[in-house]
Each structure stands twice: as C-alpha cells, then as structure tokens.
Amino acid sequence: MTAPHRIEVRLDVMMARRKVRGRDLAAAIGITEQNISLLKSGKVKGIRFETLAAICTYLDCQPGDILEAVPVD
Amino acid sequence: MSNTRRISRLARILRTTVLLMLYALPLFVIVPLLTYPDLSVPIREEYSDYNLPHAFATWQIAAYIAVFSVGLAILAIPLWHLHRLLARYALGETLSPACAQALRRIGQGLLAVAAFSFVSNTIDILILTALNASGERTLSIGIEDSDLALVLAGTVVILVGWVMGQAAEMADENRSFI
C-alpha cells in the first residue's frame, strides 16, 4: 500500500512561467483576486472542474501542471 | 424576480406580521379584562359542558387568567424564533447553522405549545371546579385534534431543522470550493 498523499497547488509556478499576474488571471476566468490568492496558497478545500478548465485554458497547460500529489510527511 | 429576492421580500412581510402578532399577544388577556365586566361569562361559555359553580372565587378567575397567560408566553417562544428566522431570511441568509437552529427552536416551541395546551385544559377545569362540593369536582383529560396537529407540525419542523443543518454544512463546504 502506498503512503497517503496530499494535493499541492503549483499555480504560482505556472503563473510565473507564463508571466501572468493574479489580477489578469482572475479577470480572465471570472473569479476574484482573493480566490486566486487562496488557490495559490492552497488554503481551499477544492477546485471546481469549471475553474480548473478555465485556468488551464488561460495558462495553456494541463491540470497536472497546476496540481501535484505529494506524499504526506 | 430571482428566488433569493422573492424569499427576502416575503420574509420581510412575514417578519412584520409575526412581530405584530407578538405585540398583540398580551391583548388576548387585556381585551377580555377590559371588555367583560364579569369574566365568568366567557369562561362559562367556553366550559359549558362542565358542572361549574354559580359564582367563581376571585382566586379562581386569577388562576385561570394566569394559566391562560402562561399559554400565551409559551406561544411567544416559537413566534420569537420564527421572527428571528425570518429576519435572517430577509437579509438573504438561508442556508446557515443559525437558520437551522431557529427552525429546531420553532419546532420545539410548537411541541411545548401542544404539551401546555394538553395540560392547561385539565388545570383550568380543576381550578374552576375546585370549590364545588365534594364529588362534583372535575378532572378532565383529553387530547384535541389541534394538539395532535401541533405535535405533528412541531416534529416535522424539528426534522426539517436537522435537514437544514446538514444543508448548511454542505453549503459551507461548497463555499470553500473555488
């Protein structure tokens, strides 16, 4: 049996690669900057497929570029 | 008109109505006191099936009014919680733990009203026939249809309150999804 994993959000890394600001991403996908900040810091319980799809479209990436499963220490 | 606005608008109207009912409750005691010079008349009309004495002692009338007032005070409890619930609805707050708790309190209040209604009739008859000659005093125990309806309504409202509690938890969890 594999060790339990948790999901880490790598949105900030992807945004830095694409040189996208939080304000622009928020405006493009129709959510608040505050929610983008919460998402970047991983302080959310989940992300809707709709939001994830909008982020992937804008950043031209895959969900795996934004979310990563890492083993729990 | 969106559903939220409709709820808010109707809740505001109902909240005012319930508030007026709360303010009007004492009138159910005050108006008969001012209207009837002899309160024994309406009491006799209400309990015409029972063997009541020709005249009531002052303490009997006072005790009857006291029991009636306690009933009104108990009725005020669910009305007060209904007022609070409607105030929250009017502000657009529907799926919250506070609303679920208010619903449960309303249900519990309705059960209390039903329980007191069941007991008060017995107490009233006992008070009004207390000075009858030995053997002519009455102890009446009975459940009316309205009491059963109140028990059913109260239980259902408590159940809905529990369900709304679950809904509020789900809504809270949903809010933490982006």
CSV table of C-alpha atoms in Angstrom, one decimal:
chain,number,residue,atom,x,y,z
A,1,MET,CA,0.0,0.0,0.0
A,2,THR,CA,1.4,3.4,-1.0
A,3,ALA,CA,1.8,6.2,1.5
A,4,PRO,CA,-1.0,8.7,1.7
A,5,HIS,CA,-0.7,11.8,-0.5
A,6,ARG,CA,-1.9,15.3,-0.3
A,7,ILE,CA,-2.6,17.7,-3.2
A,8,GLU,CA,-0.3,20.7,-3.6
A,9,VAL,CA,-1.2,23.6,-5.8
A,10,ARG,CA,1.5,24.8,-8.2
A,11,LEU,CA,-0.5,27.6,-9.7
A,12,ASP,CA,2.1,30.2,-8.6
A,13,VAL,CA,4.9,28.3,-10.5
A,14,MET,CA,2.7,28.1,-13.7
A,15,MET,CA,1.8,31.7,-13.5
A,16,ALA,CA,5.4,32.7,-13.1
A,17,ARG,CA,6.3,30.6,-16.2
A,18,ARG,CA,3.6,32.2,-18.2
A,19,LYS,CA,4.3,35.6,-16.7
A,20,VAL,CA,0.7,36.1,-15.7
A,21,ARG,CA,-0.4,38.3,-12.9
A,22,GLY,CA,-3.1,37.3,-10.4
A,23,ARG,CA,-5.3,40.2,-11.4
A,24,ASP,CA,-5.2,39.2,-15.1
A,25,LEU,CA,-5.9,35.5,-14.4
A,26,ALA,CA,-8.8,36.4,-12.1
A,27,ALA,CA,-10.4,38.8,-14.6
A,28,ALA,CA,-9.9,36.2,-17.4
A,29,ILE,CA,-11.6,33.3,-15.6
A,30,GLY,CA,-14.2,35.3,-13.7
A,31,ILE,CA,-13.2,34.8,-10.1
A,32,THR,CA,-11.8,37.3,-7.5
A,33,GLU,CA,-8.2,38.0,-6.9
A,34,GLN,CA,-8.7,36.9,-3.3
A,35,ASN,CA,-9.8,33.5,-4.5
A,36,ILE,CA,-6.7,33.3,-6.8
A,37,SER,CA,-4.5,34.1,-3.7
A,38,LEU,CA,-6.3,31.4,-1.7
A,39,LEU,CA,-5.8,28.9,-4.5
A,40,LYS,CA,-2.1,29.8,-4.8
A,41,SER,CA,-1.6,29.3,-1.1
A,42,GLY,CA,-3.6,26.0,-1.1
A,43,LYS,CA,-6.0,27.3,1.5
A,44,VAL,CA,-9.0,25.9,-0.2
A,45,LYS,CA,-10.8,22.6,0.2
A,46,GLY,CA,-11.2,22.0,-3.5
A,47,ILE,CA,-11.3,23.5,-7.0
A,48,ARG,CA,-14.3,23.1,-9.4
A,49,PHE,CA,-13.6,21.4,-12.8
A,50,GLU,CA,-15.0,24.5,-14.4
A,51,THR,CA,-12.4,26.8,-12.6
A,52,LEU,CA,-9.6,24.3,-13.4
A,53,ALA,CA,-10.6,24.2,-17.0
A,54,ALA,CA,-10.7,28.0,-17.3
A,55,ILE,CA,-7.2,28.2,-15.6
A,56,CYS,CA,-5.8,25.6,-18.0
A,57,THR,CA,-7.2,27.3,-21.0
A,58,TYR,CA,-5.8,30.7,-20.0
A,59,LEU,CA,-2.4,29.4,-19.0
A,60,ASP,CA,-2.3,26.8,-21.8
A,61,CYS,CA,-1.4,23.9,-19.6
A,62,GLN,CA,-2.7,20.7,-18.1
A,63,PRO,CA,-4.3,20.1,-14.7
A,64,GLY,CA,-1.1,18.2,-13.7
A,65,ASP,CA,0.9,21.3,-14.3
A,66,ILE,CA,-1.1,23.1,-11.6
A,67,LEU,CA,-1.9,20.2,-9.1
A,68,GLU,CA,0.6,17.8,-7.7
A,69,ALA,CA,0.1,14.8,-5.4
A,70,VAL,CA,2.9,14.7,-2.9
A,71,PRO,CA,3.4,12.1,-0.1
A,72,VAL,CA,2.4,13.2,3.4
A,73,ASP,CA,5.5,13.7,5.6
B,1,MET,CA,-37.6,38.2,-9.8
B,2,SER,CA,-34.8,35.8,-8.5
B,3,ASN,CA,-35.7,33.3,-5.9
B,4,THR,CA,-33.4,34.9,-3.3
B,5,ARG,CA,-35.2,38.3,-3.8
B,6,ARG,CA,-38.6,36.6,-3.6
B,7,ILE,CA,-37.6,34.9,-0.3
B,8,SER,CA,-36.2,38.1,1.1
B,9,ARG,CA,-39.3,40.1,0.1
B,10,LEU,CA,-41.8,37.6,1.5
B,11,ALA,CA,-39.7,37.1,4.7
B,12,ARG,CA,-39.8,40.9,5.3
B,13,ILE,CA,-43.6,40.9,5.1
B,14,LEU,CA,-44.0,37.8,7.3
B,15,ARG,CA,-41.5,39.1,9.8
B,16,THR,CA,-43.5,42.2,10.3
B,17,THR,CA,-46.7,40.1,10.6
B,18,VAL,CA,-45.1,37.9,13.2
B,19,LEU,CA,-43.8,40.9,15.1
B,20,LEU,CA,-47.3,42.4,15.2
B,21,MET,CA,-48.6,39.0,16.4
B,22,LEU,CA,-46.0,39.0,19.2
B,23,TYR,CA,-47.0,42.5,20.2
B,24,ALA,CA,-50.7,41.6,20.0
B,25,LEU,CA,-50.4,38.5,22.3
B,26,PRO,CA,-50.9,40.5,25.6
B,27,LEU,CA,-54.1,41.9,24.1
B,28,PHE,CA,-55.7,38.4,24.4
B,29,VAL,CA,-55.5,38.9,28.1
B,30,ILE,CA,-56.1,42.7,28.3
B,31,VAL,CA,-59.0,43.0,25.9
B,32,PRO,CA,-61.3,40.4,27.7
B,33,LEU,CA,-60.4,42.1,31.1
B,34,LEU,CA,-61.5,45.4,29.7
B,35,THR,CA,-64.4,44.2,27.7
B,36,TYR,CA,-66.2,41.9,30.1
B,37,PRO,CA,-67.2,43.3,33.5
B,38,ASP,CA,-67.7,39.8,34.7
B,39,LEU,CA,-65.1,37.4,33.3
B,40,SER,CA,-67.1,34.4,34.5
B,41,VAL,CA,-69.4,34.9,31.5
B,42,PRO,CA,-66.9,34.0,28.7
B,43,ILE,CA,-65.4,31.3,31.0
B,44,ARG,CA,-68.8,29.7,31.4
B,45,GLU,CA,-69.4,29.8,27.6
B,46,GLU,CA,-66.0,28.1,27.0
B,47,TYR,CA,-66.6,25.3,29.6
B,48,SER,CA,-70.4,25.0,29.2
B,49,ASP,CA,-70.1,21.2,29.2
B,50,TYR,CA,-68.8,21.1,32.7
B,51,ASN,CA,-70.6,21.4,36.1
B,52,LEU,CA,-69.3,24.9,37.1
B,53,PRO,CA,-70.2,26.6,40.3
B,54,HIS,CA,-72.7,29.5,40.3
B,55,ALA,CA,-70.0,32.0,41.2
B,56,PHE,CA,-66.2,31.8,40.9
B,57,ALA,CA,-63.9,33.0,43.7
B,58,THR,CA,-61.5,35.8,42.8
B,59,TRP,CA,-58.6,33.4,43.1
B,60,GLN,CA,-60.2,31.1,40.5
B,61,ILE,CA,-60.5,33.8,37.9
B,62,ALA,CA,-57.0,35.0,38.7
B,63,ALA,CA,-55.6,31.4,38.4
B,64,TYR,CA,-57.5,30.9,35.1
B,65,ILE,CA,-56.0,34.2,33.7
B,66,ALA,CA,-52.6,33.1,35.0
B,67,VAL,CA,-52.8,29.7,33.2
B,68,PHE,CA,-54.0,31.5,30.1
B,69,SER,CA,-51.1,34.0,30.3
B,70,VAL,CA,-48.6,31.2,30.7
B,71,GLY,CA,-50.0,29.6,27.5
B,72,LEU,CA,-49.6,32.9,25.6
B,73,ALA,CA,-46.0,33.2,26.9
B,74,ILE,CA,-45.2,29.7,25.7
B,75,LEU,CA,-46.8,30.6,22.3
B,76,ALA,CA,-44.5,33.6,22.1
B,77,ILE,CA,-41.4,31.3,22.1
B,78,PRO,CA,-41.9,29.8,18.7
B,79,LEU,CA,-43.2,33.1,17.4
B,80,TRP,CA,-40.0,34.8,18.6
B,81,HIS,CA,-37.8,32.2,16.9
B,82,LEU,CA,-39.9,32.5,13.8
B,83,HIS,CA,-39.3,36.2,13.8
B,84,ARG,CA,-35.5,35.7,14.1
B,85,LEU,CA,-35.6,33.1,11.3
B,86,LEU,CA,-37.5,35.5,9.0
B,87,ALA,CA,-35.1,38.3,9.9
B,88,ARG,CA,-32.2,36.2,8.6
B,89,TYR,CA,-34.2,35.2,5.5
B,90,ALA,CA,-34.9,38.8,4.9
B,91,LEU,CA,-31.2,39.5,4.9
B,92,GLY,CA,-30.6,36.8,2.3
B,93,GLU,CA,-29.2,34.3,4.8
B,94,THR,CA,-31.0,31.0,4.2
B,95,LEU,CA,-28.5,28.1,4.4
B,96,SER,CA,-26.8,28.8,7.7
B,97,PRO,CA,-26.4,26.9,11.0
B,98,ALA,CA,-28.3,29.7,12.7
B,99,CYS,CA,-31.3,29.3,10.5
B,100,ALA,CA,-31.3,25.5,11.1
B,101,GLN,CA,-31.1,26.1,14.8
B,102,ALA,CA,-34.0,28.6,14.6
B,103,LEU,CA,-36.1,26.0,12.8
B,104,ARG,CA,-35.4,23.5,15.5
B,105,ARG,CA,-36.3,26.0,18.2
B,106,ILE,CA,-39.6,26.7,16.4
B,107,GLY,CA,-40.4,23.0,16.3
B,108,GLN,CA,-39.5,22.6,20.0
B,109,GLY,CA,-41.7,25.6,20.7
B,110,LEU,CA,-44.6,24.1,18.9
B,111,LEU,CA,-44.3,20.9,20.9
B,112,ALA,CA,-44.2,23.0,24.1
B,113,VAL,CA,-47.4,24.8,23.0
B,114,ALA,CA,-49.0,21.4,22.3
B,115,ALA,CA,-47.9,20.0,25.6
B,116,PHE,CA,-49.2,23.0,27.5
B,117,SER,CA,-52.4,23.0,25.6
B,118,PHE,CA,-53.0,19.4,26.7
B,119,VAL,CA,-52.2,20.2,30.4
B,120,SER,CA,-53.9,23.6,30.6
B,121,ASN,CA,-57.3,22.3,29.8
B,122,THR,CA,-57.0,19.9,32.7
B,123,ILE,CA,-55.7,22.6,35.0
B,124,ASP,CA,-58.4,25.0,34.0
B,125,ILE,CA,-61.2,22.6,34.8
B,126,LEU,CA,-59.6,21.6,38.0
B,127,ILE,CA,-59.3,25.3,39.1
B,128,LEU,CA,-62.9,26.2,38.0
B,129,THR,CA,-64.4,23.2,39.8
B,130,ALA,CA,-62.1,23.3,42.9
B,131,LEU,CA,-64.8,24.9,45.1
B,132,ASN,CA,-67.6,22.5,44.0
B,133,ALA,CA,-68.9,20.2,46.6
B,134,SER,CA,-67.0,17.0,47.2
B,135,GLY,CA,-67.9,14.6,44.4
B,136,GLU,CA,-68.7,17.4,41.9
B,137,ARG,CA,-65.2,18.4,41.2
B,138,THR,CA,-63.9,17.5,37.7
B,139,LEU,CA,-60.6,16.2,36.4
B,140,SER,CA,-60.8,16.3,32.7
B,141,ILE,CA,-58.0,14.9,30.5
B,142,GLY,CA,-58.3,14.9,26.8
B,143,ILE,CA,-56.4,15.5,23.6
B,144,GLU,CA,-57.8,17.7,20.9
B,145,ASP,CA,-57.2,17.4,17.2
B,146,SER,CA,-55.4,20.7,17.2
B,147,ASP,CA,-53.0,19.4,19.9
B,148,LEU,CA,-52.1,16.4,17.7
B,149,ALA,CA,-51.7,18.7,14.6
B,150,LEU,CA,-49.3,20.9,16.7
B,151,VAL,CA,-47.3,17.8,17.7
B,152,LEU,CA,-47.1,16.7,14.1
B,153,ALA,CA,-46.2,20.2,12.9
B,154,GLY,CA,-43.6,20.6,15.7
B,155,THR,CA,-42.0,17.3,15.0
B,156,VAL,CA,-41.8,17.9,11.2
B,157,VAL,CA,-40.3,21.4,11.8
B,158,ILE,CA,-37.6,19.9,14.1
B,159,LEU,CA,-36.9,17.3,11.4
B,160,VAL,CA,-36.6,20.0,8.7
B,161,GLY,CA,-34.3,21.9,11.1
B,162,TRP,CA,-32.0,18.9,11.3
B,163,VAL,CA,-32.1,18.5,7.5
B,164,MET,CA,-31.4,22.2,7.1
B,165,GLY,CA,-28.4,21.8,9.5
B,166,GLN,CA,-27.0,19.2,7.1
B,167,ALA,CA,-27.7,21.5,4.1
B,168,ALA,CA,-25.9,24.4,5.9
B,169,GLU,CA,-22.9,22.2,6.4
B,170,MET,CA,-22.9,21.3,2.7
B,171,ALA,CA,-23.3,24.9,1.7
B,172,ASP,CA,-20.4,25.9,4.0
B,173,GLU,CA,-18.2,23.2,2.4
B,174,ASN,CA,-19.3,24.3,-1.1
B,175,ARG,CA,-18.3,27.9,-0.3
B,176,SER,CA,-14.7,26.7,0.3
B,177,PHE,CA,-14.5,25.3,-3.2
B,178,ILE,CA,-13.3,27.7,-5.9
